[in-house]
């Protein structure tokens, strides 16, 4: 739910009395602050000191119809039903606004219902994600928690093996692309180019969409997973305001559902957060279908941006606002469809050299949105044993046979992503020449650009860093570092970086080399 400035000029006549009633301070008691109203394209929301009431706007769009009281009641009831499981602290229930015999409007009175509302508990608006990221970037822990919330939502979502035809990506795109010329002009260059390229990509990906549906990737999802529909309550991200007005539009591929969140973060200048959320989601789910599905992610993100452009332009048409923001989304949609050769960047080095820190810093800056897939050996080892990120593994988990399996996972995941055009940052010690050679061979097989860094740092720096670690997936200890110092690394053909300084210094050095070595792309 994202706020727009209230504008009485586009209020339906049938709702004027109700809106005036809900805007009255008497709803929330004599001690309450004045009720504040915000409007979205589909709702009027009234925020009091402790309670929030939301009514559906009496509007009809091609994709959303709240034109009758019965339809608005059904939508309110469905909103409560689908959101309570994920946001029980937010949703209080469905209430009727009734007109009594004396003509007064009351909540849940004995008279005839003239409108229906969703009753919600008020939460701090600064904790809504769209407002939070306007002030500051998400922390790493917040990004992980956000991804975990989406993983939980998708894990609980009902699988729909045969989704309705109008819920397919092709049908959704057709409706959006058909609406854009009337909003931006039939000869608009951005619209024409987006329509051509998005339609072409969707046709090419049709077999993948069908296969993903058969594999259970199409589910009854949140459906409207942008930053305005996530709030941090008690420090934990809570998804709310799931799409309630059309079951078909919410019955979509889980990566398409996820793409809205990634696109919104990226569009608002938070590519690093989008990349962190993306990588956490992929790692937590441990599903090969997600890696194959990366072929469709540019289309999913472009379509989400195009929908934002459409909705914004429709809103602008009714409120006489400008089209600048909608135009920016249109441009963003086109950018997601730009062709780009994938890149495989590998970071190696002894424990404490900063290879994982560098990999995480580089990933958002490489490849197509939301940045490169970061495949980390420490995390793959934990996943191999079904362990949590911070759960310490026994010594037996670090034997040569297990390490070989970890590197095999690293290679397989990297190859799966590269094969569908998604860049990868692979992060592991890579102490043995054979491990380094396999990475170079992978890049050649996949047709990817290849850059490999070996991070060097003095023994005392390595020991200090490893000894100071907290809340990290690596199980390395100072004793492990001492053992690694005796490794025979063989001939090192990778680019060696002095990693004894700050992480930012190492990142800048690496980026300078990347820019110089890759040239124009």
XYZ file of C-alpha atoms in Angstrom:
521
model
C 0.000 0.000 0.000
C 1.579 3.263 -1.110
C 0.211 6.666 -0.260
C -0.783 9.408 -2.622
C -1.889 12.881 -1.629
C -5.630 12.888 -0.982
C -7.602 14.475 -3.793
C -11.372 14.842 -3.416
C -11.832 15.490 -7.126
C -11.784 11.785 -7.975
C -14.048 10.533 -5.172
C -17.079 8.601 -6.346
C -20.366 10.274 -5.393
C -21.614 7.025 -3.856
C -18.766 7.103 -1.325
C -18.647 10.765 -0.315
C -20.739 10.343 2.832
C -18.745 7.305 3.927
C -15.442 9.070 3.346
C -16.590 12.070 5.362
C -17.703 9.733 8.157
C -14.462 7.753 8.266
C -12.449 10.966 8.243
C -14.160 12.036 11.483
C -12.053 11.910 14.633
C -14.942 10.349 16.551
C -14.056 6.968 15.065
C -11.019 6.590 17.249
C -12.117 8.318 20.440
C -11.941 11.823 21.843
C -8.269 11.541 22.768
C -7.218 10.527 19.283
C -5.339 12.607 16.804
C -7.159 13.698 13.676
C -7.734 10.925 11.183
C -5.500 11.134 8.122
C -6.610 9.875 4.731
C -4.356 8.502 2.044
C -5.426 7.238 -1.350
C -4.137 4.491 -3.591
C -5.397 3.592 -7.045
C -7.784 1.071 -5.475
C -8.491 2.210 -1.923
C -9.114 5.039 0.513
C -7.300 4.476 3.800
C -8.152 6.264 7.052
C -5.459 6.284 9.717
C -6.331 7.057 13.309
C -4.293 6.908 16.493
C -4.637 3.152 16.914
C -6.918 1.887 14.155
C -6.958 1.949 10.379
C -9.990 1.493 8.133
C -9.620 0.806 4.442
C -12.426 0.894 1.910
C -12.172 -0.062 -1.732
C -12.581 2.833 -4.134
C -15.633 2.577 -6.370
C -13.570 2.255 -9.544
C -13.346 -0.063 -12.505
C -10.121 -0.757 -14.368
C -9.508 -3.496 -16.932
C -7.697 -5.478 -14.229
C -9.736 -4.473 -11.144
C -13.466 -3.927 -10.627
C -14.799 -2.425 -7.382
C -17.753 -0.742 -9.050
C -20.485 -2.386 -6.940
C -20.979 -2.690 -3.193
C -21.101 -6.481 -3.459
C -17.743 -6.547 -5.228
C -16.197 -4.228 -2.649
C -17.482 -6.389 0.196
C -16.088 -9.539 -1.416
C -12.717 -7.864 -1.942
C -12.535 -6.663 1.672
C -13.471 -10.091 3.009
C -10.889 -11.769 0.799
C -8.213 -9.284 1.846
C -8.731 -10.176 5.488
C -8.780 -13.899 4.729
C -5.527 -14.035 2.772
C -3.550 -11.586 4.908
C -4.311 -12.789 8.435
C -1.977 -15.831 8.166
C 1.050 -13.638 7.358
C 0.087 -10.490 9.280
C -2.130 -11.479 12.235
C -0.990 -8.450 14.229
C -2.194 -6.117 11.477
C -5.598 -7.424 10.369
C -8.531 -7.190 12.807
C -11.405 -8.141 10.528
C -14.183 -7.020 8.205
C -16.584 -4.286 9.326
C -19.793 -2.939 7.836
C -20.528 0.767 7.639
C -24.268 0.975 8.128
C -26.865 3.708 7.810
C -29.147 3.739 10.806
C -32.832 4.660 10.911
C -31.979 8.214 11.953
C -29.666 8.617 8.950
C -26.391 8.349 10.860
C -23.504 6.223 9.643
C -21.992 3.844 12.201
C -19.616 0.897 12.279
C -21.307 -2.516 12.427
C -24.677 -1.015 13.267
C -28.137 -2.512 12.862
C -28.919 -0.619 9.670
C -28.328 -1.404 6.021
C -24.639 -1.688 5.026
C -23.689 1.106 2.651
C -19.985 0.257 2.537
C -17.504 -2.323 3.835
C -14.077 -1.763 5.327
C -11.011 -3.719 6.327
C -10.185 -2.990 9.967
C -6.461 -2.941 10.714
C -4.199 -2.092 13.619
C -2.109 0.988 13.048
C 1.618 0.512 12.680
C 4.367 3.096 12.449
C 4.409 4.399 8.887
C 8.152 4.944 9.064
C 8.485 1.159 9.413
C 6.840 0.486 6.042
C 9.659 -0.632 3.778
C 9.100 2.038 1.134
C 9.527 4.710 3.808
C 12.407 2.953 5.504
C 14.525 2.728 2.350
C 13.790 6.378 1.598
C 15.752 7.188 4.762
C 18.497 4.588 4.765
C 19.676 1.388 3.134
C 18.635 -1.980 4.493
C 21.175 -3.693 6.700
C 22.469 -7.118 5.718
C 20.399 -8.728 8.471
C 17.258 -6.875 7.348
C 17.798 -7.983 3.751
C 18.168 -11.590 4.892
C 15.045 -11.365 7.041
C 13.103 -9.907 4.120
C 14.181 -12.740 1.835
C 13.315 -15.276 4.528
C 9.805 -13.808 4.806
C 9.279 -14.203 1.060
C 10.653 -17.759 1.162
C 8.170 -18.584 3.933
C 5.315 -16.995 1.985
C 6.120 -18.954 -1.159
C 6.637 -22.147 0.804
C 3.138 -21.867 2.270
C 1.483 -20.804 -0.990
C -0.903 -23.218 -2.681
C 0.488 -24.810 -5.848
C -1.671 -24.405 -8.961
C -0.523 -26.843 -11.639
C -2.971 -25.603 -14.280
C -3.340 -21.841 -13.786
C -6.118 -20.011 -15.638
C -5.156 -18.782 -19.079
C -5.484 -15.119 -18.157
C -2.997 -15.655 -15.310
C -0.193 -16.630 -17.685
C 2.693 -14.240 -18.214
C 1.713 -13.926 -21.878
C -1.837 -12.888 -20.975
C -0.730 -10.445 -18.274
C 1.794 -8.866 -20.625
C -0.750 -8.656 -23.443
C -3.168 -6.689 -21.268
C -0.481 -4.338 -19.973
C 1.079 -3.706 -23.374
C -2.359 -3.115 -24.891
C -3.042 -0.400 -22.305
C 0.236 1.506 -22.656
C -0.368 3.180 -26.072
C -3.550 4.809 -24.801
C -1.676 6.200 -21.813
C 1.609 7.288 -23.396
C 0.642 7.663 -27.058
C 0.391 5.120 -29.837
C 3.652 6.216 -31.457
C 5.661 6.474 -28.227
C 9.134 5.060 -28.861
C 9.549 3.552 -25.395
C 6.196 1.798 -25.638
C 6.882 0.455 -29.128
C 10.331 -0.886 -28.218
C 9.142 -2.397 -24.946
C 6.176 -4.049 -26.651
C 8.344 -5.562 -29.365
C 11.112 -6.894 -27.132
C 8.931 -8.080 -24.254
C 6.595 -9.915 -26.632
C 9.543 -11.573 -28.368
C 11.114 -12.700 -25.096
C 7.844 -14.093 -23.764
C 7.335 -16.143 -26.925
C 10.856 -17.585 -26.645
C 10.366 -18.425 -22.963
C 6.940 -20.057 -23.376
C 8.312 -23.618 -22.936
C 10.111 -22.573 -19.733
C 6.948 -20.992 -18.316
C 5.031 -24.199 -19.011
C 7.731 -26.374 -17.462
C 7.835 -24.210 -14.346
C 4.069 -24.529 -13.973
C 4.359 -28.326 -14.197
C 7.136 -28.212 -11.581
C 4.908 -26.431 -9.061
C 6.383 -22.949 -9.428
C 2.993 -21.338 -10.080
C 1.202 -20.684 -6.798
C -1.393 -18.475 -5.159
C 1.140 -15.793 -4.220
C 1.050 -12.418 -2.498
C 0.609 -10.872 -5.931
C 1.479 -7.274 -5.033
C 4.843 -7.596 -3.332
C 6.239 -4.073 -3.578
C 7.927 -2.050 -0.844
C 4.703 -0.375 0.231
C 3.281 -3.748 1.252
C 6.005 -4.787 3.686
C 6.261 -3.409 7.213
C 8.789 -4.118 9.951
C 6.936 -5.017 13.155
C 9.071 -5.795 16.167
C 12.062 -5.748 13.856
C 10.666 -8.492 11.609
C 9.421 -7.884 8.038
C 5.706 -8.574 7.674
C 4.041 -8.958 4.279
C 0.582 -7.404 4.095
C -2.001 -6.118 1.602
C -1.747 -9.171 -0.646
C -3.665 -8.920 -3.906
C -7.271 -9.823 -3.173
C -9.386 -8.611 -6.076
C -8.437 -11.208 -8.690
C -7.337 -14.756 -7.881
C -5.948 -15.208 -11.375
C -3.614 -12.211 -11.117
C -2.237 -13.561 -7.828
C -1.819 -17.100 -9.183
C 1.594 -16.611 -10.712
C 5.127 -17.920 -10.920
C 6.873 -17.398 -7.586
C 9.812 -15.685 -9.316
C 7.377 -13.267 -10.953
C 5.940 -12.544 -7.510
C 9.465 -12.050 -6.135
C 10.449 -9.869 -9.101
C 8.171 -7.049 -7.931
C 10.159 -6.672 -4.712
C 13.484 -6.830 -6.551
C 12.366 -4.322 -9.176
C 11.047 -1.898 -6.580
C 14.282 -1.978 -4.574
C 16.333 -1.560 -7.732
C 14.207 1.265 -9.123
C 14.520 3.199 -5.871
C 18.305 3.060 -5.971
C 18.866 0.059 -3.711
C 20.506 -2.419 -6.089
C 22.787 -3.710 -3.310
C 19.790 -4.556 -1.117
C 17.983 -6.133 -4.066
C 21.026 -8.298 -4.729
C 21.329 -9.326 -1.081
C 17.639 -10.275 -0.931
C 17.926 -12.126 -4.245
C 20.942 -14.174 -3.185
C 19.507 -15.033 0.209
C 16.261 -16.193 -1.435
C 18.084 -18.413 -3.931
C 20.286 -19.932 -1.216
C 17.470 -20.525 1.253
C 15.278 -22.319 -1.268
C 18.010 -24.552 -2.721
C 15.887 -25.287 -5.791
C 17.441 -25.945 -9.193
C 14.252 -24.607 -10.783
C 15.157 -21.166 -9.411
C 18.466 -21.207 -11.272
C 16.809 -22.296 -14.509
C 14.158 -19.655 -13.888
C 16.764 -16.892 -13.968
C 16.291 -16.982 -17.739
C 12.872 -15.424 -17.137
C 13.861 -12.924 -14.446
C 14.538 -10.027 -16.878
C 11.056 -10.498 -18.358
C 9.479 -10.726 -14.917
C 11.190 -7.547 -13.713
C 10.420 -5.689 -16.945
C 6.759 -6.653 -16.748
C 6.559 -5.534 -13.117
C 8.059 -2.163 -14.067
C 5.658 -1.873 -17.007
C 2.704 -2.504 -14.699
C 3.926 0.270 -12.408
C 4.151 2.544 -15.434
C 0.600 1.629 -16.455
C -0.927 2.059 -12.993
C 0.897 5.344 -12.466
C -0.258 6.690 -15.819
C -3.852 5.664 -15.110
C -3.655 7.433 -11.779
C -2.151 10.514 -13.417
C -4.983 10.616 -15.952
C -7.592 10.841 -13.178
C -5.691 13.293 -10.968
C -4.004 15.402 -13.673
C -0.575 14.533 -12.301
C 2.430 14.399 -14.601
C 3.794 11.263 -16.238
C 7.423 11.646 -15.134
C 7.358 8.824 -12.595
C 5.457 6.517 -14.928
C 7.903 7.318 -17.709
C 10.794 6.394 -15.409
C 9.240 2.967 -14.825
C 8.799 2.539 -18.569
C 12.480 3.300 -19.103
C 13.373 0.908 -16.304
C 11.332 -1.852 -17.934
C 13.245 -1.452 -21.186
C 16.587 -1.514 -19.369
C 15.871 -4.954 -17.913
C 15.624 -6.407 -21.410
C 19.025 -5.219 -22.623
C 21.260 -8.050 -23.833
C 24.443 -8.561 -21.859
C 27.077 -11.284 -22.008
C 27.313 -13.057 -18.638
C 30.386 -12.684 -16.486
C 32.023 -15.196 -14.159
C 34.077 -13.528 -11.447
C 35.890 -15.813 -9.030
C 37.386 -14.752 -5.712
C 39.950 -16.976 -4.014
C 42.278 -16.693 -1.062
C 43.011 -18.077 2.362
C 40.533 -17.680 5.204
C 40.408 -14.074 6.365
C 41.624 -12.633 3.061
C 38.240 -10.987 2.454
C 37.156 -12.989 -0.586
C 33.541 -13.362 0.587
C 33.331 -9.684 1.514
C 34.671 -8.728 -1.907
C 32.330 -11.140 -3.687
C 29.294 -9.719 -1.885
C 30.383 -6.168 -2.724
C 30.964 -6.954 -6.406
C 27.794 -8.968 -7.017
C 25.325 -6.026 -7.166
C 27.553 -4.246 -9.674
C 27.843 -7.083 -12.175
C 25.522 -8.365 -14.864
C 21.835 -7.800 -15.291
C 19.478 -6.815 -12.497
C 19.484 -7.436 -9.629
C 23.182 -8.239 -9.990
C 25.224 -11.413 -10.037
C 24.403 -14.665 -8.312
C 26.846 -15.004 -5.402
C 27.740 -18.661 -4.886
C 29.724 -19.086 -1.664
C 31.421 -22.329 -0.652
C 30.780 -21.740 3.074
C 27.040 -21.537 2.463
C 26.986 -24.453 0.033
C 28.740 -26.610 2.619
C 26.096 -25.683 5.198
C 23.316 -26.464 2.716
C 24.924 -29.811 1.915
C 24.498 -30.793 5.567
C 21.084 -29.177 5.995
C 22.587 -26.717 8.479
C 21.723 -23.093 9.085
C 24.029 -20.310 7.970
C 25.549 -19.796 11.423
C 25.465 -23.416 12.592
C 28.985 -24.765 13.136
C 29.761 -28.009 11.321
C 31.899 -30.847 12.712
C 35.467 -31.453 11.528
C 34.244 -34.350 9.384
C 32.387 -31.826 7.209
C 35.751 -30.481 6.061
C 37.303 -33.673 4.753
C 38.660 -33.844 1.212
C 35.692 -35.844 -0.074
C 33.182 -33.336 1.309
C 35.166 -30.400 -0.045
C 35.104 -32.015 -3.497
C 31.310 -32.212 -3.265
C 31.131 -28.561 -2.204
C 33.194 -27.465 -5.209
C 31.011 -29.605 -7.462
C 27.942 -27.742 -6.151
C 29.714 -24.442 -6.711
C 30.458 -25.360 -10.314
C 26.995 -26.769 -11.020
C 25.144 -23.747 -9.668
C 27.468 -21.338 -11.423
C 27.017 -23.152 -14.714
C 23.229 -23.279 -14.393
C 23.086 -19.508 -13.952
C 25.633 -18.703 -16.647
C 23.860 -20.944 -19.170
C 20.770 -18.734 -18.946
C 22.749 -15.511 -19.176
C 23.019 -14.587 -15.499
C 26.395 -13.430 -14.167
C 28.003 -15.224 -11.224
C 30.491 -14.434 -8.478
C 31.955 -17.701 -7.157
C 33.641 -17.493 -3.787
C 35.876 -20.203 -2.271
C 39.492 -20.735 -1.198
C 40.479 -22.315 -4.541
C 43.790 -23.475 -3.090
C 44.324 -26.288 -5.598
C 45.294 -25.579 -9.221
C 42.644 -28.058 -10.411
C 39.906 -26.065 -8.680
C 41.060 -22.892 -10.369
C 41.344 -24.611 -13.750
C 37.781 -25.927 -13.476
C 36.463 -22.399 -13.021
C 38.278 -21.168 -16.119
C 36.975 -24.141 -18.103
C 33.445 -23.431 -16.905
C 33.576 -19.858 -18.180
C 34.751 -21.094 -21.565
C 31.999 -23.736 -21.773
C 29.310 -21.246 -20.838
C 30.585 -18.494 -23.126
C 31.082 -16.154 -20.188
C 33.668 -13.463 -19.654
C 36.092 -14.641 -16.968
C 37.922 -12.669 -14.292
C 39.578 -14.319 -11.292
C 41.113 -12.665 -8.240
C 43.455 -14.110 -5.650
C 43.406 -12.062 -2.449
C 46.655 -11.739 -0.521
C 47.046 -10.506 3.048
C 49.779 -10.950 5.686
C 49.499 -13.759 8.221
C 48.779 -11.418 11.139
C 45.944 -9.749 9.204
C 44.381 -13.114 8.345
C 44.571 -14.268 11.952
C 43.137 -11.026 13.300
C 40.195 -11.054 10.894
C 39.296 -14.687 11.486
C 39.576 -14.288 15.238
C 37.265 -11.262 15.201
C 34.490 -12.848 13.120
C 30.950 -12.865 14.441
C 27.729 -14.053 12.796
C 29.496 -15.418 9.727
C 28.922 -18.598 7.744
C 32.613 -19.513 7.791
C 33.731 -22.013 10.428
C 37.413 -21.147 9.939
C 39.488 -20.579 13.079
C 42.997 -19.169 13.567
C 44.192 -22.791 13.606
C 42.688 -23.295 10.143
C 44.547 -20.220 8.906
C 47.831 -21.574 10.265
C 47.234 -24.834 8.427
C 46.359 -23.032 5.186
C 49.572 -21.017 5.331
C 51.481 -24.216 4.533
C 49.468 -24.987 1.371
C 51.349 -25.439 -1.880
C 49.202 -23.244 -4.119
C 51.042 -24.106 -7.305
C 51.292 -21.553 -10.081
C 48.847 -18.697 -9.548
C 47.673 -17.272 -12.860
C 44.854 -15.273 -11.313
C 45.080 -11.540 -10.734
C 46.556 -11.005 -7.282
C 45.052 -8.270 -5.135
C 46.585 -6.772 -2.028
C 43.713 -7.293 0.417
C 45.497 -6.078 3.527
C 43.637 -2.764 3.543
C 39.970 -1.959 4.046
C 37.207 -3.830 2.199
C 36.430 -0.646 0.267
C 40.038 -0.338 -0.898
C 39.988 -3.942 -2.096
C 36.657 -3.431 -3.864
C 37.902 -0.313 -5.657
C 41.053 -2.095 -6.809
C 39.014 -5.032 -8.085
C 36.533 -2.793 -9.900
C 39.345 -0.851 -11.557
C 40.758 -4.092 -12.871
C 37.334 -5.295 -14.010
C 36.677 -2.100 -15.954
C 40.109 -2.240 -17.563
C 39.983 -5.930 -18.454
C 36.418 -6.140 -19.753
C 36.372 -2.984 -21.838
C 33.106 -1.970 -23.557
C 30.381 -4.561 -23.063
